Short mmCIF file of C-alpha atoms in Angstrom, two decimals:
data_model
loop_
_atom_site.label_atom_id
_atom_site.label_comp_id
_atom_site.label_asym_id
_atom_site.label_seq_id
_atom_site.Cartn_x
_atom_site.Cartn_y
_atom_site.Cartn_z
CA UNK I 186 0.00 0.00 0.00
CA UNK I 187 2.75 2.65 -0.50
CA UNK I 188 5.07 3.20 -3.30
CA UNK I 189 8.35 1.55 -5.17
CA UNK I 190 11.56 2.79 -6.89
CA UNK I 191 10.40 3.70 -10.69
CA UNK I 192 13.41 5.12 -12.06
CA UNK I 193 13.74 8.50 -13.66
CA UNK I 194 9.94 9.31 -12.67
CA UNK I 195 10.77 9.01 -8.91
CA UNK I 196 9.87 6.83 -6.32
CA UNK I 197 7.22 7.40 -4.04
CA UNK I 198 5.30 5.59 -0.90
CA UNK I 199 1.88 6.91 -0.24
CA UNK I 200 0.52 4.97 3.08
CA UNK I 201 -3.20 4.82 3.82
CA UNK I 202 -2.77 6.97 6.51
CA UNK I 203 -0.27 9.59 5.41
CA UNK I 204 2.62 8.93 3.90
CA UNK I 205 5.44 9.92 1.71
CA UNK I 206 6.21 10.72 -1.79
CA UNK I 207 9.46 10.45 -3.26
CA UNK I 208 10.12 11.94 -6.08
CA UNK I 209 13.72 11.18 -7.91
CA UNK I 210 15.76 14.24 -7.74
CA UNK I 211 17.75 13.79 -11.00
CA UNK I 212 14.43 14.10 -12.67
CA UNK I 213 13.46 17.67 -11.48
CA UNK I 214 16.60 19.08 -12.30
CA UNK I 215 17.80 17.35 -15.38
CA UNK I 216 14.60 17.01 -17.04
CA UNK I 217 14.46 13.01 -17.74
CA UNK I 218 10.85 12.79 -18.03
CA UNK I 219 11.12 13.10 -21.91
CA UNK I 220 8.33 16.66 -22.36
CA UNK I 221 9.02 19.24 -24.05
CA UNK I 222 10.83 21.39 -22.01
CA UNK I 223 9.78 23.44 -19.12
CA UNK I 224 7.22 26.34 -19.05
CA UNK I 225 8.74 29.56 -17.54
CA UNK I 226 7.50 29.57 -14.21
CA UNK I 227 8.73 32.62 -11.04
CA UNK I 228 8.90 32.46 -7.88
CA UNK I 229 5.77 33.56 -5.25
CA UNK I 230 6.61 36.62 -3.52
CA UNK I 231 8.95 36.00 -0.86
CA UNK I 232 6.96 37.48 2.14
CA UNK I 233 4.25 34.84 1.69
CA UNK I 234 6.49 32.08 0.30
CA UNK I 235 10.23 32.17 0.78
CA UNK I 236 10.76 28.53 -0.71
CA UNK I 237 11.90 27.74 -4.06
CA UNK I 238 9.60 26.97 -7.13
CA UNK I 239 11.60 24.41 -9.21
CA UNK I 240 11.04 25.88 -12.81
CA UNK I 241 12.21 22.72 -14.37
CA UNK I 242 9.45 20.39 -12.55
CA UNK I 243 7.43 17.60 -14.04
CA UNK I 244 4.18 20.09 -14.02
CA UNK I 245 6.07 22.90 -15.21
CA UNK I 246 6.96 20.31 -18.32
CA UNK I 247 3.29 19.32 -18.96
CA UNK I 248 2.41 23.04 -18.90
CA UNK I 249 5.15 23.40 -21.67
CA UNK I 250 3.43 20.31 -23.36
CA UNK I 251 0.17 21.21 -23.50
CA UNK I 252 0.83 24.84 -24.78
CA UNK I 253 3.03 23.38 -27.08
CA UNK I 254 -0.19 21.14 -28.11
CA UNK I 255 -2.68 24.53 -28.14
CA UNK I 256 -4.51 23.33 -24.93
CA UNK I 257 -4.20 26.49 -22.64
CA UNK I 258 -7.34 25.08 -20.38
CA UNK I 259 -5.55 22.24 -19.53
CA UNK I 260 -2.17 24.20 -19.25
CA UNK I 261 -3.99 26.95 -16.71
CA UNK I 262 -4.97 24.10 -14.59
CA UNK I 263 -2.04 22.36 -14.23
CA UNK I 264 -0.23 26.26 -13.77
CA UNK I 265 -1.95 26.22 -10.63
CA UNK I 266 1.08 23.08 -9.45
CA UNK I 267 3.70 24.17 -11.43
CA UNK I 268 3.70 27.72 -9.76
CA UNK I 269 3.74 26.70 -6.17
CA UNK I 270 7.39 24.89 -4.16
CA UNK I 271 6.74 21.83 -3.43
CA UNK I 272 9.37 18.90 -1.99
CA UNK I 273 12.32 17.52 -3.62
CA UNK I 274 12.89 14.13 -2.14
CA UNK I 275 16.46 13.28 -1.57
CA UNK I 276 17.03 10.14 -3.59
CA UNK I 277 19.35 7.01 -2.40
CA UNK I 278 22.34 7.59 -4.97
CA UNK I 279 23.94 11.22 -4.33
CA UNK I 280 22.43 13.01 -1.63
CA UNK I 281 25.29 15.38 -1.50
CA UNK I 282 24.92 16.08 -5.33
CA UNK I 283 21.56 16.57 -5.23
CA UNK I 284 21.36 18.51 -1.64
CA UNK I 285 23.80 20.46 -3.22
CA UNK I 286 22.00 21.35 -6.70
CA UNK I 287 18.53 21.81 -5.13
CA UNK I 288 20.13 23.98 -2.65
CA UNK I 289 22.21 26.12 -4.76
CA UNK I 290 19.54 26.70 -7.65
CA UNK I 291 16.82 27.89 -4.45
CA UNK I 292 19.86 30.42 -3.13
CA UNK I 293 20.29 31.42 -6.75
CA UNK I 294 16.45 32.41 -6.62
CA UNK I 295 17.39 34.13 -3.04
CA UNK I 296 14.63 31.55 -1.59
CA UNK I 297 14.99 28.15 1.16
CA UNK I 298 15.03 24.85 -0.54
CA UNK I 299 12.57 21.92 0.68
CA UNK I 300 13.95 18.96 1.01
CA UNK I 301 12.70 15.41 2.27
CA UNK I 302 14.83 12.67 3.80
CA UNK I 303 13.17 9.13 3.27
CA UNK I 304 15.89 5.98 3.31
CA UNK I 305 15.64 5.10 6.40
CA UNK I 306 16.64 1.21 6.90
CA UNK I 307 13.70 -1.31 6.74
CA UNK I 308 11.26 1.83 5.68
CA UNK I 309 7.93 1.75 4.38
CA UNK I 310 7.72 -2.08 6.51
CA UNK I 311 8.68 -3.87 2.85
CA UNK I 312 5.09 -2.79 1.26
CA UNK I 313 5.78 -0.18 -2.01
CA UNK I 314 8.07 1.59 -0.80
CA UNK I 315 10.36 -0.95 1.08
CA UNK I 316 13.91 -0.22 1.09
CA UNK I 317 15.90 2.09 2.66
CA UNK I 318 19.78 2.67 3.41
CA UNK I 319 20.74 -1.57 3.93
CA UNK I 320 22.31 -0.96 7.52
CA UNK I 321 22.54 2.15 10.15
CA UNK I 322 26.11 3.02 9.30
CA UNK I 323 25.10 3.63 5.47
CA UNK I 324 22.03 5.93 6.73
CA UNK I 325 24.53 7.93 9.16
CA UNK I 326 27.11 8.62 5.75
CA UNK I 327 23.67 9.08 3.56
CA UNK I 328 23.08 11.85 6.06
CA UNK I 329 26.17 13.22 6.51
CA UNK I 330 26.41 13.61 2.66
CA UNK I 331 22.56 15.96 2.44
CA UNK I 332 24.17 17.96 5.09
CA UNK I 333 27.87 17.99 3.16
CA UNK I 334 25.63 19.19 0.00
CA UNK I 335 23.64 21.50 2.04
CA UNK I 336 26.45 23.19 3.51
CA UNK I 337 25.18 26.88 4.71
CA UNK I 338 22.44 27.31 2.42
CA UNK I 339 19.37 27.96 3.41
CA UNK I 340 16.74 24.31 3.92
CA UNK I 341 14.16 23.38 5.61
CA UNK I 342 14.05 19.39 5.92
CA UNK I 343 11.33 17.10 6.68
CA UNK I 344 12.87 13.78 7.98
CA UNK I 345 11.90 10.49 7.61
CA UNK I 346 8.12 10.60 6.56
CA UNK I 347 6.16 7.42 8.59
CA UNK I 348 9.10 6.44 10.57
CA UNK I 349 7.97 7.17 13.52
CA UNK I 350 4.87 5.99 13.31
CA UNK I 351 5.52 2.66 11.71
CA UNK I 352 7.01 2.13 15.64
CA UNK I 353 3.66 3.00 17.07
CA UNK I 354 1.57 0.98 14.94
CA UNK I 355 3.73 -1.71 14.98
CA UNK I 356 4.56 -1.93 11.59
CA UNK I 357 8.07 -1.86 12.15
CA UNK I 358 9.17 -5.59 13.68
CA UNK I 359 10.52 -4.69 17.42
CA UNK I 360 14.18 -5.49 16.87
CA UNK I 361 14.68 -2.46 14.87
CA UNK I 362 12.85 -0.03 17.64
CA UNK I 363 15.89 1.07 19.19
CA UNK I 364 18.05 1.93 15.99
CA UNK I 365 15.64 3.94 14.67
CA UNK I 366 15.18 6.06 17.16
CA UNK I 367 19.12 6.75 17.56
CA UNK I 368 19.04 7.22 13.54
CA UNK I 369 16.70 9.54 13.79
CA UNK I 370 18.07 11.61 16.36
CA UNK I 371 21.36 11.42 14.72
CA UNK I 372 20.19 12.78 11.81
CA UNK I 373 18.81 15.83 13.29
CA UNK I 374 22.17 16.46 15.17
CA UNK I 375 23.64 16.11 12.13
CA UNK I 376 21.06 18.38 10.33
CA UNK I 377 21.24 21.10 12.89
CA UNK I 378 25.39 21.42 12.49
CA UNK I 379 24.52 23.49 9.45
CA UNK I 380 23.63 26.88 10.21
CA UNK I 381 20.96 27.72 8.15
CA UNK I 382 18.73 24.74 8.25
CA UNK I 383 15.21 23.43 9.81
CA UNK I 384 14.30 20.56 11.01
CA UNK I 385 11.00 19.43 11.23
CA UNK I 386 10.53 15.64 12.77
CA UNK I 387 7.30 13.91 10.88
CA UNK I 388 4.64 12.88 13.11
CA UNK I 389 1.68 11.05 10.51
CA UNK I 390 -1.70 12.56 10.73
CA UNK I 391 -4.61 13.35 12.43
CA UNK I 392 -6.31 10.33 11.41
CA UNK I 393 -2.94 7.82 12.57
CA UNK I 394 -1.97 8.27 15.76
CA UNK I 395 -3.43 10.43 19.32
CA UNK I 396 -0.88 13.16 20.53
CA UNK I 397 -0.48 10.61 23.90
CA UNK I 398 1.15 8.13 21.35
CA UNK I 399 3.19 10.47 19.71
CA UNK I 400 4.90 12.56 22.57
CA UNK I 401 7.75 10.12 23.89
CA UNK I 402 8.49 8.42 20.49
CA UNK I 403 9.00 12.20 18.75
CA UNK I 404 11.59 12.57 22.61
CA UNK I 405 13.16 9.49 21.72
CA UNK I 406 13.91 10.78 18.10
CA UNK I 407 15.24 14.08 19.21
CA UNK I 408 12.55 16.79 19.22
CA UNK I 409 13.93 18.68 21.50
CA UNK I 410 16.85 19.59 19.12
CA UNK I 411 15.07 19.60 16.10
CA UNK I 412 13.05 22.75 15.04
CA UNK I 413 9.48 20.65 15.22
CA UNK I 414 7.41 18.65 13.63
CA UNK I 415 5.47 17.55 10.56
CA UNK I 416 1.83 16.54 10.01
CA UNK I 417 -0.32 14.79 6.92
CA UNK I 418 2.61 14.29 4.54
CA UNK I 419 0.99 12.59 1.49
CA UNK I 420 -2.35 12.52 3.32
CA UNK I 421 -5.45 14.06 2.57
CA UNK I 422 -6.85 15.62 6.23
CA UNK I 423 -7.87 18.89 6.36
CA UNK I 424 -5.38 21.80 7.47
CA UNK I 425 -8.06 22.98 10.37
CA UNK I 426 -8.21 19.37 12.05
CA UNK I 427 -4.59 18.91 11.65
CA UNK I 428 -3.84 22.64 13.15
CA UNK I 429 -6.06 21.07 16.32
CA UNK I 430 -3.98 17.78 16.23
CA UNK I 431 -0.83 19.63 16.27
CA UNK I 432 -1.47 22.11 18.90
CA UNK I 433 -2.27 19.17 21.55
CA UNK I 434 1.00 17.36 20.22
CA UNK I 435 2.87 20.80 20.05
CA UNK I 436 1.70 20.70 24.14
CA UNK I 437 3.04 17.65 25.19
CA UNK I 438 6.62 18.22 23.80
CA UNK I 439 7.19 21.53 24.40
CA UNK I 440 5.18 23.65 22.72
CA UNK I 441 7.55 22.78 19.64
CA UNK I 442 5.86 24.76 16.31
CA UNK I 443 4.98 22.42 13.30
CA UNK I 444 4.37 22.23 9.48
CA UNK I 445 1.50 20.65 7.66
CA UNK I 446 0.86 19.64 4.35
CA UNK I 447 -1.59 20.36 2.25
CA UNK I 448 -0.79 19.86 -0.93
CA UNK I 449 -4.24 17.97 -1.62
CA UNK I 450 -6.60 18.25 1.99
CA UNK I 451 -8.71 21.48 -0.22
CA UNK I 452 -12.09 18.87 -0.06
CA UNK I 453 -10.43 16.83 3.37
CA UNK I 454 -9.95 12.64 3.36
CA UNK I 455 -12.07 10.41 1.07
CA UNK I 456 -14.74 8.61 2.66
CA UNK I 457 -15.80 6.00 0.19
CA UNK I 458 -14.37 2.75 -1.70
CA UNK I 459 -12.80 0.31 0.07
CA UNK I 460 -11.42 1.33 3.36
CA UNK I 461 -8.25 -0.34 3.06
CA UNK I 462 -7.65 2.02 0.28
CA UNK I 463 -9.18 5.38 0.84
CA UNK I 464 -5.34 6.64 0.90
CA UNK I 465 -4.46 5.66 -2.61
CA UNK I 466 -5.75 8.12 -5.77
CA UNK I 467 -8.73 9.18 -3.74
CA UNK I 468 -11.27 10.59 -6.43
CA UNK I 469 -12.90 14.25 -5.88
CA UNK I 470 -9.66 15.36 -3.56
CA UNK I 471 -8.67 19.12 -4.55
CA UNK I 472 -5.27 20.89 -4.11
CA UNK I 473 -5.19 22.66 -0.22
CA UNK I 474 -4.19 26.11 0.64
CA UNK I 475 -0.89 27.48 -1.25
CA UNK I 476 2.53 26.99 0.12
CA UNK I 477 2.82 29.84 3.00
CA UNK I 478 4.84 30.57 5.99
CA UNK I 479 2.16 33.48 7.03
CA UNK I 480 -0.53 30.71 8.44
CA UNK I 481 -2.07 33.01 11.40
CA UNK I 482 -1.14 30.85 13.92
CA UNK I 483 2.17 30.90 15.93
CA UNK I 484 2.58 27.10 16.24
CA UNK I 485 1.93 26.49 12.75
CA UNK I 486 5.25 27.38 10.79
CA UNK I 487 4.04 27.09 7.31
CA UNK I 488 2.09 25.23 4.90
CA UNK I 489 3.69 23.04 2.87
CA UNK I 490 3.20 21.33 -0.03
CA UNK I 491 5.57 18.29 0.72
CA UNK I 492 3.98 15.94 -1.58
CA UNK I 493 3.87 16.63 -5.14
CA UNK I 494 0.35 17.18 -6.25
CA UNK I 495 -0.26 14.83 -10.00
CA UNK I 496 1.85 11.96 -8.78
CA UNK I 497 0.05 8.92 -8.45
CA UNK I 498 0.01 6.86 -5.41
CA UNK I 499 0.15 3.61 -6.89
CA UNK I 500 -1.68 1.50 -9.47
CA UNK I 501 -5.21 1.73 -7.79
CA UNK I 502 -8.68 3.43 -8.90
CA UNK I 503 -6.77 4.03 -12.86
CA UNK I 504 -3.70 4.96 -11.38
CA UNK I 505 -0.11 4.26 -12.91
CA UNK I 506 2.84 2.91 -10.51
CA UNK I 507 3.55 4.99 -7.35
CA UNK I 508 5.42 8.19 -8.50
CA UNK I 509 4.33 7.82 -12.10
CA UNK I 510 3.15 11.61 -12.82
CA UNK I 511 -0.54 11.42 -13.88
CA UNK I 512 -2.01 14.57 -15.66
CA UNK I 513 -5.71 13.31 -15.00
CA UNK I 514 -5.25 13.49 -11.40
CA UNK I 515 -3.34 16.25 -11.44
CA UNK I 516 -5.78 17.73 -13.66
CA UNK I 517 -8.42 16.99 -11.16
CA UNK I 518 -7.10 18.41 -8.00
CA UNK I 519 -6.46 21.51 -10.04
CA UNK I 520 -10.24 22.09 -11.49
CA UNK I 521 -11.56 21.11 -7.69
CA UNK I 522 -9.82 23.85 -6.04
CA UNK I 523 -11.31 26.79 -4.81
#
């Protein structure tokens, strides 16, 4: 139920209650997907949005494509993606390479790059997105190289999408409890040696896990150094119920500030189909409120858009393989925004 490894497209784990996306670096900023090239897209103004809007994205290409083709309809709609920053998922190969090319092309644009760590070992519990660095000693170097490639740039990173939360649902077999917590914490000591970089710890969703679950596994993994938390990566509940989720989680370890995504809550979780799969290509979902660090609410640091609105989440309801890019969808979340 989450994602696999699909090459120059990306690879991307969407779990029925909130999960990650990964999305191959090398194809955002070399262009593999094979389109026509990318449509000129600028940044948002950096008062409401200081992150970086990758011009050379996969919707930015199938804006170029279908003005190319005469279809500006289509190409409006899928502006509405291409225009906002969204995540670029570290991939398993060269995180210092591509740390260091996202985060020199956002401080080219004068803007913070957002990236997302996701290799941890024995991750996504073998289903789609199984994997991960093979051992803890190859996670600690894959680290140390995103931070190498970061250097003193400016990044904001969201670590380790589900992690957590695979130990409280028990997901994760037992015997690999105690390493991931000391991964995890690593990593954000590692993280926080570079000057100019956030940390935000992910935490699932509202509809996962209660706050009284949460609060001594997020200790365990280092909260306490790292800059906060993250809510409803990948997931689909709405930004008001996950505000309310965070601010009784933000309470019970330390009144640390979070970030929530909502790259596709706009019409909140799907209801219908089969249970089981209510995570995976939802129909009717819509696009959420823009990326913005000016959310009204001091505990709530920004919205994010941390998954990649128009990628599939796996070959369900239509759908191609996880990570695929599907203009329908995308297409759809963009006409049932408001």
């Amino acid at each position: 139920m989450y994602g696999s490894y699909t090459g120059c497209t990306g690879y991307t784990g969407l779990r029925s209650a909130g999960a990650a996306a990964v999305l191959c670096a090398a194809l955002l900023l070399t262009g593999c997907s094979g389109d026509s090239g990318p449509a000129v897209v600028g940044q948002q103004p950096e008062a409401k949005d200081p992150y970086w809007v990758n011009p050379d994205g996969t919707a930015a290409r199938q804006v170029a494509t279908y003005e190319k083709g005469g279809d500006q309809e289509k190409a409006d709609l899928i502006r509405k993606i291409a225009e906002q920053p969204a995540g670029e998922w570290i991939g398993p190969d060269d995180p210092e390479g591509e740390a260091r090319r996202v985060t020199e092309a956002a401080t080219k644009a004068d803007r913070y790059a957002l990236l997302v760590l996701y290799n941890i070992p024995y991750r996504d519990c073998g289903q789609f997105s199984k994997g991960g660095a093979p051992d803890g000693n190859a996670y600690r170097a894959w680290v140390d190289g995103v931070a190498q490639g970061i250097g003193d740039r400016r990044a904001t990173v969201i670590l380790e999408p589900d992690a957590l939360l695979h130990l409280v649902d028990g997901c994760t077999p037992q015997e690999h409890h105690d390493e991931r917590y000391a991964l995890i914490e690593s990593a954000v000591e590692r993280l926080k040696q570079q000057p100019a970089t956030q940390v935000y710890v992910d935490a699932g969703n509202a509809g996962w896990q209660s706050p009284e679950a949460l609060q001594e596994p997020l200790r365990r993994a280092g909260i306490e150094r790292a800059d906060g938390f993250s809510l409803n990566v990948s997931n689909f509940r709405t930004t008001d119920v996950s505000t309310e989720f965070g601010r009784k989680l933000s309470a019970k370890v330390g009144d640390k500030p979070f970030v929530i995504d909502t790259s596709r809550n706009g019409n909140g979780p799907y209801e219908g189909g089969d249970p089981a799969e209510t995570w995976c290509n939802p129909p009717g979902r819509a696009l959420g409120e823009p990326p913005t660090t000016t959310t009204g609410d001091d505990l709530v640091d920004a919205y994010l858009w941390i998954k990649r609105p128009g990628e599939s989440d796996g070959d369900c309801k239509g759908g191609p393989k996880a990570g695929a890019w599907w203009p329908e969808y995308a297409l759809g979340l963009a006409r049932a925004a408001k």
